[in-house]
Short mmCIF file of C-alpha atoms and ligand atoms in Angstrom, two decimals:
data_model
loop_
_atom_site.label_atom_id
_atom_site.label_comp_id
_atom_site.label_asym_id
_atom_site.label_seq_id
_atom_site.Cartn_x
_atom_site.Cartn_y
_atom_site.Cartn_z
CA MET A 853 13.58 8.87 -39.47
CA HIS A 854 10.64 9.91 -41.98
CA ALA A 855 8.72 7.10 -40.03
CA THR A 856 9.50 8.22 -36.67
CA ARG A 857 8.15 11.74 -37.57
CA ILE A 858 4.83 10.23 -38.44
CA LEU A 859 4.59 8.27 -35.50
CA ILE A 860 5.34 11.20 -33.35
CA ALA A 861 2.92 13.07 -35.25
CA SER A 862 0.14 10.52 -34.65
CA VAL A 863 0.95 10.00 -31.26
CA PHE A 864 0.72 13.77 -30.88
CA MET A 865 -2.53 13.68 -32.75
CA LEU A 866 -4.24 11.41 -30.54
CA CYS A 867 -3.07 12.86 -27.44
CA TRP A 868 -4.38 16.19 -28.57
CA SER A 869 -8.11 16.77 -27.44
CA PRO A 870 -10.33 19.98 -28.16
CA ALA A 871 -10.72 21.64 -24.58
CA VAL A 872 -13.03 20.40 -22.74
CA ALA A 873 -16.48 22.19 -21.81
CA ALA A 874 -17.61 22.02 -18.62
CA TRP A 875 -18.79 18.87 -16.07
CA GLY A 876 -19.22 16.45 -18.37
CA PRO A 877 -22.86 15.31 -19.63
CA ASN A 878 -23.17 13.33 -16.38
CA GLY A 879 -21.93 16.02 -14.23
CA HIS A 880 -24.70 18.16 -15.52
CA ARG A 881 -26.99 15.45 -15.26
CA ILE A 882 -26.44 14.78 -11.82
CA ILE A 883 -27.02 18.49 -10.84
CA GLY A 884 -29.87 19.03 -13.10
CA GLN A 885 -31.72 15.75 -11.45
CA ILE A 886 -30.76 16.64 -7.93
CA ALA A 887 -32.33 20.09 -8.77
CA GLU A 888 -35.56 18.35 -10.31
CA ASN A 889 -36.11 16.43 -7.24
CA ASN A 890 -36.07 19.69 -4.97
CA LEU A 891 -38.38 21.94 -7.04
CA THR A 892 -41.57 23.36 -5.64
CA ASP A 893 -44.85 22.20 -7.46
CA ALA A 894 -44.98 26.07 -8.84
CA ALA A 895 -41.38 25.74 -10.25
CA HIS A 896 -42.36 22.47 -11.71
CA LYS A 897 -45.07 24.26 -13.49
CA GLY A 898 -43.28 27.37 -14.54
CA ILE A 899 -40.28 25.12 -16.03
CA ALA A 900 -42.97 22.78 -17.83
CA GLU A 901 -44.57 25.83 -19.34
CA LEU A 902 -40.92 26.86 -21.19
CA VAL A 903 -39.48 23.36 -21.64
CA GLY A 904 -42.29 21.21 -21.63
CA ARG A 905 -41.70 17.80 -20.51
CA ALA A 906 -37.84 17.95 -20.45
CA SER A 907 -36.15 17.54 -17.22
CA LEU A 908 -33.51 19.75 -15.95
CA ALA A 909 -31.30 16.72 -16.36
CA GLN A 910 -31.87 17.04 -19.88
CA ILE A 911 -31.54 20.36 -20.73
CA GLY A 912 -28.27 20.88 -18.25
CA THR A 913 -26.18 19.94 -21.20
CA TRP A 914 -27.66 22.03 -24.05
CA ALA A 915 -24.97 25.03 -23.70
CA ASP A 916 -22.23 22.49 -24.35
CA GLU A 917 -24.04 21.02 -27.25
CA ILE A 918 -24.39 24.39 -29.09
CA LYS A 919 -20.69 25.03 -28.48
CA SER A 920 -19.95 23.77 -32.21
CA ASP A 921 -22.57 25.95 -33.63
CA PRO A 922 -20.74 29.16 -34.99
CA ALA A 923 -24.03 31.35 -34.19
CA TRP A 924 -23.27 30.46 -30.57
CA ARG A 925 -19.72 30.94 -30.62
CA HIS A 926 -19.93 34.15 -28.35
CA ALA A 927 -21.15 32.16 -25.42
CA SER A 928 -17.87 30.10 -24.85
CA PRO A 929 -16.65 32.78 -22.68
CA TRP A 930 -19.96 32.52 -20.42
CA HIS A 931 -18.51 29.22 -18.84
CA TYR A 932 -16.00 30.28 -16.68
CA VAL A 933 -14.28 33.12 -15.03
CA ASN A 934 -10.52 33.44 -14.45
CA ALA A 935 -8.39 35.45 -12.07
CA PRO A 936 -4.39 35.01 -11.65
CA PRO A 937 -3.08 33.28 -8.66
CA GLY A 938 -3.54 35.29 -5.48
CA GLN A 939 -6.10 37.46 -6.64
CA ASP A 940 -9.81 37.83 -5.53
CA ILE A 941 -12.44 37.05 -8.15
CA GLU A 942 -14.42 40.01 -7.13
CA THR A 943 -11.52 42.47 -7.96
CA ALA A 944 -9.88 40.80 -10.81
CA SER A 945 -10.34 42.31 -14.19
CA LYS A 946 -13.32 40.45 -15.90
CA SER A 947 -13.63 39.69 -19.67
CA PRO A 948 -15.67 42.19 -21.67
CA ARG A 949 -17.23 39.02 -23.43
CA GLY A 950 -18.82 37.76 -20.11
CA ASP A 951 -18.07 35.24 -17.70
CA VAL A 952 -19.95 32.65 -15.81
CA ILE A 953 -20.97 34.95 -13.10
CA GLU A 954 -21.93 37.53 -15.09
CA ALA A 955 -23.99 34.95 -16.83
CA ILE A 956 -25.93 33.51 -14.44
CA LEU A 957 -26.85 37.06 -12.89
CA ARG A 958 -27.99 38.09 -16.35
CA PHE A 959 -30.17 35.00 -17.22
CA GLU A 960 -31.70 35.20 -13.99
CA ARG A 961 -33.17 38.48 -14.56
CA VAL A 962 -34.10 37.32 -18.05
CA LEU A 963 -36.25 34.69 -16.35
CA ARG A 964 -37.59 37.12 -13.74
CA ASP A 965 -38.45 39.70 -16.66
CA PRO A 966 -42.33 39.64 -17.28
CA GLU A 967 -41.39 41.42 -20.66
CA ALA A 968 -39.06 38.58 -21.89
CA ASP A 969 -40.66 36.30 -24.35
CA ARG A 970 -41.06 32.78 -24.17
CA LYS A 971 -38.38 31.71 -26.29
CA GLU A 972 -35.70 33.91 -24.77
CA ARG A 973 -36.76 32.84 -21.06
CA ALA A 974 -36.58 29.19 -22.52
CA GLU A 975 -33.23 29.66 -23.49
CA ALA A 976 -32.26 31.65 -20.30
CA LEU A 977 -33.37 28.77 -18.25
CA LYS A 978 -31.14 26.26 -20.23
CA PHE A 979 -28.47 28.43 -19.62
CA LEU A 980 -28.72 28.95 -15.90
CA VAL A 981 -29.32 25.10 -15.41
CA HIS A 982 -25.86 24.85 -16.93
CA PHE A 983 -23.76 27.86 -15.65
CA VAL A 984 -25.12 27.41 -12.00
CA ALA A 985 -23.43 23.60 -12.24
CA ASP A 986 -20.18 25.17 -14.07
CA VAL A 987 -19.44 27.73 -11.21
CA HIS A 988 -19.39 24.89 -8.91
CA GLN A 989 -16.51 23.10 -10.73
CA PRO A 990 -13.29 24.72 -8.94
CA LEU A 991 -11.46 24.98 -12.40
CA HIS A 992 -14.13 27.08 -13.71
CA VAL A 993 -13.10 29.60 -11.34
CA GLY A 994 -9.48 29.22 -12.28
CA TYR A 995 -6.61 30.83 -13.92
CA ALA A 996 -6.25 32.08 -17.56
CA SER A 997 -2.63 31.13 -17.76
CA ASP A 998 -3.44 27.44 -17.83
CA ARG A 999 -7.06 27.65 -19.39
CA GLY A 1000 -8.50 26.48 -16.15
CA GLY A 1001 -6.39 23.61 -16.04
CA ASN A 1002 -6.88 22.44 -19.85
CA ASP A 1003 -3.27 22.93 -20.57
CA ILE A 1004 -1.80 21.15 -17.58
CA ARG A 1005 -1.44 17.53 -18.95
CA VAL A 1006 -1.72 14.73 -16.69
CA ARG A 1007 -1.91 10.88 -16.62
CA TRP A 1008 -5.17 9.39 -15.24
CA PHE A 1009 -4.08 5.80 -14.39
CA GLY A 1010 -2.58 4.96 -17.91
CA GLU A 1011 -4.48 7.56 -19.79
CA SER A 1012 -3.09 10.92 -21.13
CA THR A 1013 -5.57 13.86 -20.29
CA ASN A 1014 -5.33 17.22 -18.57
CA LEU A 1015 -6.23 18.32 -15.33
CA HIS A 1016 -9.51 20.28 -16.24
CA ALA A 1017 -10.94 16.75 -17.81
CA VAL A 1018 -10.06 14.93 -14.75
CA TRP A 1019 -12.42 17.27 -12.84
CA ASP A 1020 -15.26 17.56 -15.45
CA GLU A 1021 -15.31 13.91 -15.99
CA HIS A 1022 -12.88 11.43 -14.87
CA LEU A 1023 -13.45 11.87 -10.97
CA ILE A 1024 -17.06 11.29 -11.75
CA GLU A 1025 -16.88 8.66 -14.56
CA HIS A 1026 -14.41 6.69 -12.36
CA GLN A 1027 -17.19 5.33 -10.33
CA ARG A 1028 -18.86 4.08 -13.50
CA LEU A 1029 -22.46 5.24 -12.01
CA SER A 1030 -25.28 6.33 -14.39
CA PHE A 1031 -26.66 9.63 -13.38
CA THR A 1032 -29.96 8.43 -11.85
CA GLU A 1033 -27.48 5.91 -9.68
CA TRP A 1034 -25.60 8.80 -8.57
CA VAL A 1035 -28.49 10.62 -7.51
CA ARG A 1036 -29.76 8.04 -5.69
CA PHE A 1037 -26.62 7.13 -3.73
CA PHE A 1038 -25.45 10.58 -2.91
CA GLY A 1039 -28.12 12.99 -4.05
CA HIS A 1040 -29.65 13.73 -0.89
CA ALA A 1041 -28.72 16.79 1.52
CA GLU A 1042 -29.72 17.44 5.30
CA PRO A 1043 -32.35 19.92 5.79
CA GLY A 1044 -29.83 21.82 7.67
CA GLU A 1045 -27.40 21.83 4.75
CA ILE A 1046 -30.28 22.77 2.24
CA GLU A 1047 -31.07 25.80 3.93
CA ALA A 1048 -27.60 27.04 4.84
CA TRP A 1049 -26.42 26.25 1.14
CA ARG A 1050 -29.04 28.31 -0.39
CA ARG A 1051 -28.35 31.13 1.90
CA SER A 1052 -25.42 32.24 -0.27
CA THR A 1053 -24.91 34.47 -3.53
CA VAL A 1054 -23.16 33.47 -6.80
CA TRP A 1055 -19.86 35.21 -5.71
CA ASP A 1056 -19.92 33.02 -2.56
CA TRP A 1057 -20.32 30.06 -5.01
CA ALA A 1058 -17.48 31.20 -6.85
CA ARG A 1059 -15.28 31.93 -3.85
CA GLU A 1060 -15.71 28.17 -2.72
CA SER A 1061 -14.69 27.14 -6.11
CA ARG A 1062 -11.70 29.13 -5.91
CA SER A 1063 -10.74 28.13 -2.41
CA MET A 1064 -10.53 24.36 -3.57
CA LEU A 1065 -7.66 25.18 -6.25
CA PRO A 1066 -4.67 24.52 -3.88
CA ALA A 1067 -5.78 20.89 -3.18
CA VAL A 1068 -6.91 20.50 -6.84
CA TYR A 1069 -3.44 21.35 -8.22
CA ASP A 1070 -1.78 19.55 -5.27
CA HIS A 1071 -1.39 16.53 -7.38
CA GLY A 1072 0.65 14.60 -4.80
CA GLY A 1073 0.85 11.31 -6.96
CA SER A 1074 3.53 12.74 -9.49
CA ARG A 1075 6.03 10.38 -10.40
CA SER A 1076 9.40 11.23 -11.80
CA ASP A 1077 8.60 10.93 -15.46
CA ARG A 1078 7.40 14.38 -14.93
CA THR A 1079 3.82 14.04 -16.30
CA PRO A 1080 1.86 14.14 -13.19
CA TYR A 1081 0.24 10.43 -12.38
CA LEU A 1082 -3.28 10.94 -10.98
CA GLY A 1083 -4.90 7.68 -9.46
CA TYR A 1084 -6.39 6.10 -6.11
CA ASP A 1085 -4.97 8.67 -4.10
CA TYR A 1086 -6.36 11.59 -5.88
CA ILE A 1087 -9.55 9.92 -6.22
CA PHE A 1088 -9.65 9.29 -2.45
CA LYS A 1089 -8.37 13.15 -1.65
CA HIS A 1090 -11.28 14.50 -3.59
CA HIS A 1091 -14.29 12.04 -3.26
CA ASP A 1092 -16.12 13.87 -0.70
CA GLY A 1093 -15.36 17.55 -2.37
CA VAL A 1094 -16.94 16.08 -5.70
CA LYS A 1095 -19.88 14.86 -4.06
CA LYS A 1096 -20.67 18.13 -2.23
CA ARG A 1097 -19.74 20.32 -5.10
CA LEU A 1098 -22.48 18.54 -7.31
CA LEU A 1099 -24.89 18.09 -4.39
CA GLN A 1100 -24.52 22.10 -3.41
CA ALA A 1101 -24.86 22.78 -7.14
CA GLY A 1102 -28.25 20.85 -7.45
CA ILE A 1103 -29.59 22.19 -4.25
CA ARG A 1104 -28.78 25.83 -4.98
CA LEU A 1105 -30.16 25.46 -8.48
CA SER A 1106 -33.48 24.08 -7.04
CA GLY A 1107 -33.41 27.08 -4.46
CA MET A 1108 -32.80 29.51 -7.25
CA LEU A 1109 -35.51 28.22 -9.33
CA ASN A 1110 -38.20 27.56 -6.61
CA ASP A 1111 -37.50 31.60 -5.95
CA ILE A 1112 -37.64 32.40 -9.45
CA PHE A 1113 -41.10 30.56 -10.05
CA ALA A 1114 -42.71 31.14 -6.68
CA SER A 1115 -46.19 32.30 -7.13
CA PRO A 1116 -46.66 35.87 -6.42
N1 ADE B 2373 -10.70 28.49 -21.03
C1 ADE B 2373 -10.23 29.30 -20.10
N2 ADE B 2373 -10.35 29.54 -19.03
C2 ADE B 2373 -10.96 28.56 -18.86
C3 ADE B 2373 -11.85 27.74 -17.75
N3 ADE B 2373 -11.35 28.69 -16.13
N4 ADE B 2373 -12.23 26.66 -17.96
C4 ADE B 2373 -12.69 25.92 -19.11
N5 ADE B 2373 -12.44 26.74 -20.11
C5 ADE B 2373 -11.36 27.76 -20.01
ZN1 ZN B 2374 -20.04 24.66 -19.44
ZN1 ZN B 2375 -15.07 22.14 -17.96
#
């Protein structure tokens, strides 16, 4: 009896994982690298003045790295925005602690502010690169009731995980490509797409994420063991969607930075 309890406790602890942050490191690197490849010379120069030789692929993960620093605890709500099912993101009541849409607009203002000092602007740039990526992850514009899918337990092939982590990491990592390989294979958009995608607002990006949720939650691979089983069917269904979100995020991030750092 006692041994069984220990076993159950150990299994529970092995399965328990802290809430994951955002697109995993590679998702952020992919988006950062796509943006980097689409910067104007003026933007490259402006960015180098703030963060030196670091590329957008490198600085895009900083906002997750500081999550374990108590001094930055107040920044955790900035990675997502939630609204109850059936409610529009525009009209839903927002967290007074901030959210991903508010954070993008706020850090864009800091970067455009000639009065802001270099350290503040460098921080704003690092946050902006990260949050433009996050708002393109459908479950970062999700439901508070399941913490953006973090509370939805699923099986990814054999592994116990959650729906949020599937979208942050597993769908990308399944391809076993480095971020540079991913960008080389899939990181190119047509001029028409680039133009159309950039002609949109942060609110549009959030609405697009939101509109993906019914399909994200439709884990049709579910079997009789109650924990939904996600595998090849789910990958096949979402392959193009994941690709498009990563590409859109990178293209839009570069558009925003090209505009911010355009020579007056
Ligand atoms: N915590 C609460 N809601 C969340 C969301 N939508 N994404 C990530 N973490 C969350
Ligand atoms: Zn994040
Ligand atoms: Zn996430």
